[in-house]
PDB file of C-alpha atoms and ligand atoms in Angstrom:
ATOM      1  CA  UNK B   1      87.306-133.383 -74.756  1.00  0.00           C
ATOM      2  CA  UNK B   2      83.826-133.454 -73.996  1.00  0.00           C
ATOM      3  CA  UNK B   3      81.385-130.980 -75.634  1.00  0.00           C
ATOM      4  CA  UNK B   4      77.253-130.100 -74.385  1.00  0.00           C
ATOM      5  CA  UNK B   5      75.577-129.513 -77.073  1.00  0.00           C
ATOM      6  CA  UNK B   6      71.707-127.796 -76.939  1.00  0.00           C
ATOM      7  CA  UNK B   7      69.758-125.476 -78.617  1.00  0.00           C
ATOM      8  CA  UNK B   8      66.292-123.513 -78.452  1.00  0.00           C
ATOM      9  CA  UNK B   9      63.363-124.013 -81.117  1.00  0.00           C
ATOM     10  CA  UNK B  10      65.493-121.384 -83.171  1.00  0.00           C
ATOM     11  CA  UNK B  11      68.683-123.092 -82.869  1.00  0.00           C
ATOM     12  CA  UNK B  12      67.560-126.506 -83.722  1.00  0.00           C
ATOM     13  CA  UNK B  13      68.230-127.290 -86.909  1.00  0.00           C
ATOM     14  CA  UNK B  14      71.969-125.851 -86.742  1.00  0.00           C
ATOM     15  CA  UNK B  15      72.181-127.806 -83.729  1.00  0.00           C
ATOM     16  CA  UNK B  16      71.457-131.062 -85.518  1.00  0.00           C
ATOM     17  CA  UNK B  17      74.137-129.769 -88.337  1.00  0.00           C
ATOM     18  CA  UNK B  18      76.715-128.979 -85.837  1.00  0.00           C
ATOM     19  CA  UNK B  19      75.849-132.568 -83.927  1.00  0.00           C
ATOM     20  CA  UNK B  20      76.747-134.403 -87.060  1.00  0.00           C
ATOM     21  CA  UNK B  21      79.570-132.442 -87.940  1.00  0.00           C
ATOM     22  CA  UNK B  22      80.843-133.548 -84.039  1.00  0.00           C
ATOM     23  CA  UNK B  23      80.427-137.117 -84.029  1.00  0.00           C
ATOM     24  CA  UNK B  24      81.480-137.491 -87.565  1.00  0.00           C
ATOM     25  CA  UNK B  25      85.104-136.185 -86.773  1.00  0.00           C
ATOM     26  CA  UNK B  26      84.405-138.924 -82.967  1.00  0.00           C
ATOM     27  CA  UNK B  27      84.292-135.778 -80.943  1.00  0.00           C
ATOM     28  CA  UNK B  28      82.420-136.564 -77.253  1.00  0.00           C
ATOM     29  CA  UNK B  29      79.257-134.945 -77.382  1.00  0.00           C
ATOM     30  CA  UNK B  30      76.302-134.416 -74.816  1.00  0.00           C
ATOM     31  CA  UNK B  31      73.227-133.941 -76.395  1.00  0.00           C
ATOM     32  CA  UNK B  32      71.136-131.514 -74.434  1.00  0.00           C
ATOM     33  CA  UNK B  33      67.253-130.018 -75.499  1.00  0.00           C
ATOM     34  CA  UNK B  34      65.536-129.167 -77.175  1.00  0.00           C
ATOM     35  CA  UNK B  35      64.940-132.328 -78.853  1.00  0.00           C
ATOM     36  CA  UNK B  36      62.175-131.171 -81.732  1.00  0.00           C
ATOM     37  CA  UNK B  37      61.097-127.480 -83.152  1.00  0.00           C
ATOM     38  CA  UNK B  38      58.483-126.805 -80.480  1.00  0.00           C
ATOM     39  CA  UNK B  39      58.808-123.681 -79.521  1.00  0.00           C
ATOM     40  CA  UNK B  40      60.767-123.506 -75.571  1.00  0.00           C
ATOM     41  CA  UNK B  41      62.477-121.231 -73.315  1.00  0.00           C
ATOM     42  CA  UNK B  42      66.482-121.067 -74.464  1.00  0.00           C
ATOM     43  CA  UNK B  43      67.314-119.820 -70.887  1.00  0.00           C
ATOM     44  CA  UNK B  44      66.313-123.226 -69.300  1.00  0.00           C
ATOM     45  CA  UNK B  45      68.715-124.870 -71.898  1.00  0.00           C
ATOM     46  CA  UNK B  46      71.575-122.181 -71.259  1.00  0.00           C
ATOM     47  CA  UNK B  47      70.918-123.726 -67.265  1.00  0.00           C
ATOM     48  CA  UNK B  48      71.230-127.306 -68.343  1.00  0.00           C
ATOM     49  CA  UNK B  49      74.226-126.722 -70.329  1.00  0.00           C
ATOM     50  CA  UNK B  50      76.236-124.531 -68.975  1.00  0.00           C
ATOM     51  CA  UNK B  51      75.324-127.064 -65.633  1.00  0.00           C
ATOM     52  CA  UNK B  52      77.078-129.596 -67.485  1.00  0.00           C
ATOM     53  CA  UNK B  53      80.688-127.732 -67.688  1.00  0.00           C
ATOM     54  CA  UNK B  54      80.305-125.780 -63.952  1.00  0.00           C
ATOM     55  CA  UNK B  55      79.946-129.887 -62.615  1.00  0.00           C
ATOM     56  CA  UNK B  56      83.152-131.041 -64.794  1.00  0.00           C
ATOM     57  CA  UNK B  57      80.386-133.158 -66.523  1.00  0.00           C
ATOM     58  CA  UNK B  58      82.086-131.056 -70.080  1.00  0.00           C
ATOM     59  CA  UNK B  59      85.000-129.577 -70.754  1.00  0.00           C
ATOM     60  CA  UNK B  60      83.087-126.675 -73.048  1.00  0.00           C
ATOM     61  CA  UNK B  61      79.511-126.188 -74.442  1.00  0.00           C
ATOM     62  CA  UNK B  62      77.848-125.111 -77.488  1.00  0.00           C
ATOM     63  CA  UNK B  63      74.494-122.925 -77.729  1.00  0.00           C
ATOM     64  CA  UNK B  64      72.165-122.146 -80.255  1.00  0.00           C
ATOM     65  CA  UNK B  65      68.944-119.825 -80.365  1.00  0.00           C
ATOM     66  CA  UNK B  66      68.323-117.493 -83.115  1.00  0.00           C
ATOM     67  CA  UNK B  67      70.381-115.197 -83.089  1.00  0.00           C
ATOM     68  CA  UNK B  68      72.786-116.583 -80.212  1.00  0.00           C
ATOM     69  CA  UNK B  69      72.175-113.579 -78.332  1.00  0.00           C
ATOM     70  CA  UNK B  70      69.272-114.096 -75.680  1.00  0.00           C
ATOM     71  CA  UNK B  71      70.902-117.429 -75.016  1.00  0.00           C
ATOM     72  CA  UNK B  72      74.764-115.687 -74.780  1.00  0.00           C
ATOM     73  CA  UNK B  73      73.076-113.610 -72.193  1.00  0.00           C
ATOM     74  CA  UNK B  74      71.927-116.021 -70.059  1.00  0.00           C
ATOM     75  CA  UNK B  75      74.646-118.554 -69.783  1.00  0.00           C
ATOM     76  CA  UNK B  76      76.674-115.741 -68.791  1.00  0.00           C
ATOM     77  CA  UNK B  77      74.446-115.424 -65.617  1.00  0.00           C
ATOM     78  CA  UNK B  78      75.787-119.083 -64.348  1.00  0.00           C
ATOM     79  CA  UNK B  79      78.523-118.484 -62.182  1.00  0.00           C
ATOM     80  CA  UNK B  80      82.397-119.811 -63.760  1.00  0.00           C
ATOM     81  CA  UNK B  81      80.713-119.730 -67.451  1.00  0.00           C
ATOM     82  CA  UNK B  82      82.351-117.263 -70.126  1.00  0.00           C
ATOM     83  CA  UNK B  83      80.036-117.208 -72.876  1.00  0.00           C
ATOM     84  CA  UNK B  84      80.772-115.637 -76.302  1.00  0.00           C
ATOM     85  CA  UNK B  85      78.618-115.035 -79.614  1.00  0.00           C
ATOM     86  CA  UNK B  86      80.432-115.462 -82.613  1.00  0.00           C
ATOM     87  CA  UNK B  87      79.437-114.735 -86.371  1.00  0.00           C
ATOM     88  CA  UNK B  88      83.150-115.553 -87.753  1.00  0.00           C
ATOM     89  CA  UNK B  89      86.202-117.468 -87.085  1.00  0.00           C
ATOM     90  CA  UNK B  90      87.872-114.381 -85.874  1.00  0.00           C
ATOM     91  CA  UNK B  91      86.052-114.199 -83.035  1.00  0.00           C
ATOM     92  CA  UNK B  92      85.599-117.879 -82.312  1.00  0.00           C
ATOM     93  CA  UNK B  93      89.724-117.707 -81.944  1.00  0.00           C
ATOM     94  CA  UNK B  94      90.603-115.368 -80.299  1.00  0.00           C
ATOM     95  CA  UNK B  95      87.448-115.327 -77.647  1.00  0.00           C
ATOM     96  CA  UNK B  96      89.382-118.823 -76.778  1.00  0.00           C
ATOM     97  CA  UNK B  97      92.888-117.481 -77.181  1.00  0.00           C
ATOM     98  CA  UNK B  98      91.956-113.930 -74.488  1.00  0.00           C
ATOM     99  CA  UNK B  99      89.067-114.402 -72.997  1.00  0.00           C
ATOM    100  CA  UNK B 100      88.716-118.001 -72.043  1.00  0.00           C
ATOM    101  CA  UNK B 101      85.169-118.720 -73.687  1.00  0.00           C
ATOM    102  CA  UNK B 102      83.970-121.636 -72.561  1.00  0.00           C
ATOM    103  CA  UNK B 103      80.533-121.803 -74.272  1.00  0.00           C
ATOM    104  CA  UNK B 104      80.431-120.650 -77.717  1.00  0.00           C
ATOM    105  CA  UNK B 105      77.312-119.234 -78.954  1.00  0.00           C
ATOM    106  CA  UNK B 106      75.729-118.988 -82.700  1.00  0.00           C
ATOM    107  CA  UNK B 107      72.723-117.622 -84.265  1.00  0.00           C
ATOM    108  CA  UNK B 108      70.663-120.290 -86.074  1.00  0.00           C
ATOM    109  CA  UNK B 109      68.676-117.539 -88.162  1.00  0.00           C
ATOM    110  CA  UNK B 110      71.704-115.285 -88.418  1.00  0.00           C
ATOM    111  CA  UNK B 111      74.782-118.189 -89.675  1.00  0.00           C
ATOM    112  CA  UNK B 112      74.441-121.167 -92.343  1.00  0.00           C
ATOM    113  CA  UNK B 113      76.030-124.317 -90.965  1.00  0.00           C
ATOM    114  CA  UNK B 114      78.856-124.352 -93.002  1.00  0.00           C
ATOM    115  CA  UNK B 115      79.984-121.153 -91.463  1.00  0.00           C
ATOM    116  CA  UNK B 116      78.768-122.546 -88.046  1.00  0.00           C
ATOM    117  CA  UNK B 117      80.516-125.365 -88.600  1.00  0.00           C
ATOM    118  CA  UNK B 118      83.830-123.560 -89.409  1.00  0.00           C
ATOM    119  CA  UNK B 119      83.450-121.580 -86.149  1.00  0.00           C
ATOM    120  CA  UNK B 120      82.624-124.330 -84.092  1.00  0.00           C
ATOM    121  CA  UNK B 121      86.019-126.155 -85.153  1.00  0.00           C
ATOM    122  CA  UNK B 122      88.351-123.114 -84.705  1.00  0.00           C
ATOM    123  CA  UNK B 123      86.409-122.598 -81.457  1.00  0.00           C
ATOM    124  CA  UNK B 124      87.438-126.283 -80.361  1.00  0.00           C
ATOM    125  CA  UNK B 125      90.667-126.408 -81.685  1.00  0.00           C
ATOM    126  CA  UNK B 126      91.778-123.019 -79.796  1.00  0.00           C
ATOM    127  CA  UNK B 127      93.608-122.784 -76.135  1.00  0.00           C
ATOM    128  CA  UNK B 128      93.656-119.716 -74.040  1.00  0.00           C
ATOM    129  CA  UNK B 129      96.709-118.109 -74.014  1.00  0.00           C
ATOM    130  CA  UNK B 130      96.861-117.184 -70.492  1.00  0.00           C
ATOM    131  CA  UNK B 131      99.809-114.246 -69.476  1.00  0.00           C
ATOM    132  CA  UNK B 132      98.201-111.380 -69.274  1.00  0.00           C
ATOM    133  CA  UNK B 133      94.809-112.395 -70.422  1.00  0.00           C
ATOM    134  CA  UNK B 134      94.699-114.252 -67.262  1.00  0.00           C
ATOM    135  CA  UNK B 135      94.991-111.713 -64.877  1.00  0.00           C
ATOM    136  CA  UNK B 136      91.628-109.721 -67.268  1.00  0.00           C
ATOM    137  CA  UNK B 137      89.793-113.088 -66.971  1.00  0.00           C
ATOM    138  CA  UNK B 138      90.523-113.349 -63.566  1.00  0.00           C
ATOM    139  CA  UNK B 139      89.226-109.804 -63.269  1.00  0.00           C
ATOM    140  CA  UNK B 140      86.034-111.219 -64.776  1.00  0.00           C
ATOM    141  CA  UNK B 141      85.549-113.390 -62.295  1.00  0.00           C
ATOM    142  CA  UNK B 142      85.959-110.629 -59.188  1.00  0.00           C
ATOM    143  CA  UNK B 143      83.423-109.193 -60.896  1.00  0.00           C
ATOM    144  CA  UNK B 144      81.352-112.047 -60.606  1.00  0.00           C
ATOM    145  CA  UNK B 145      81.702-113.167 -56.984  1.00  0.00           C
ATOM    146  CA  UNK B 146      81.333-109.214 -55.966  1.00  0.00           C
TER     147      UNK B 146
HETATM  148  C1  LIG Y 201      62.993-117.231 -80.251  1.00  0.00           C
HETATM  149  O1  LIG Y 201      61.983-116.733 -81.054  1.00  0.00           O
HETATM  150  C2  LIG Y 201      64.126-116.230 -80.148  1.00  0.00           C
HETATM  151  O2  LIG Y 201      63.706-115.119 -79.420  1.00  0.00           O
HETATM  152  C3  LIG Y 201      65.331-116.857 -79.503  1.00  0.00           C
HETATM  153  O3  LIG Y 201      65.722-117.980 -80.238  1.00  0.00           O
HETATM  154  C4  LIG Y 201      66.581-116.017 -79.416  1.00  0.00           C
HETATM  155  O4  LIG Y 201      66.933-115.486 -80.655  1.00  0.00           O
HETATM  156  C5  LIG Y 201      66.602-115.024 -78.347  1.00  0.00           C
HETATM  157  O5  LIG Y 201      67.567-114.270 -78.187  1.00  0.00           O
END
């Protein structure tokens, strides 16, 4: 599994916390921007990353800004990408288990990183269920290509 990892100016130190979580249990990272604390545009890195899993280049993606929220809102504008803030583990599960998340978002001024952390492995370690969640994610996707 193969994970794209970026962040916004907000999101960057979590993202380096969440990076070395990642490669210290050998899981495949891409690093993606920002690459310092200057201050950028998080829908530019929502592009790149979410780029990343719609060409097969990742399997599922990880986002940071500050509060996960302006950056949730514009993966979810790249076509194929289900992208899901989560503040607990709760949600990190079971937005993999029904709705078929495939870029998790956090909040780098709203989480610490051992909570981040915590999310980011139940988030990874989580299939879809499919059955009937399929046919509502499916219905997600109409609604996309309408
Ligand atoms: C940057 O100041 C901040 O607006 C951004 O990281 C994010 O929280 C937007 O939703």
């Amino acid at each position: 599994m193969r994970i794209a990892v970026g962040s916004d100016h907000a999101g960057f130190v979590l993202k380096g916390e969440i990076l070395a979580m990642l490669k210290e249990k050998n899981i495949d990272v891409i690093e993606m921007g920002c690459m310092n604390g200057e201050s950028c545009d998080y829908p530019l890195v929502a592009r790149e990353v979410c780029s990343q899993i719609t060409d097969k280049k990742a399997d599922l993606g990880i986002l940071i800004c500050g509060t996960g929220l302006g950056i949730s809102i514009a993966a979810n504008k790249c076509k194929g990408i289900r992208a899901a803030v989560c503040t607990d583990c709760y949600m990190a599960k079971y937005t993999r288990l029904h709705n078929d998340a495939n870029v998790l978002c956090l909040g780098g001024r709203v989480i610490g990183a051992g909570l981040a952390c915590e999310i980011v492995r139940t988030f990874l370690v989580t299939s879809f269920e499919g059955g009937r969640h399929k046919r509502r994610v499916d219905q997600i996707g109409e609604i996309e290509n309408s």
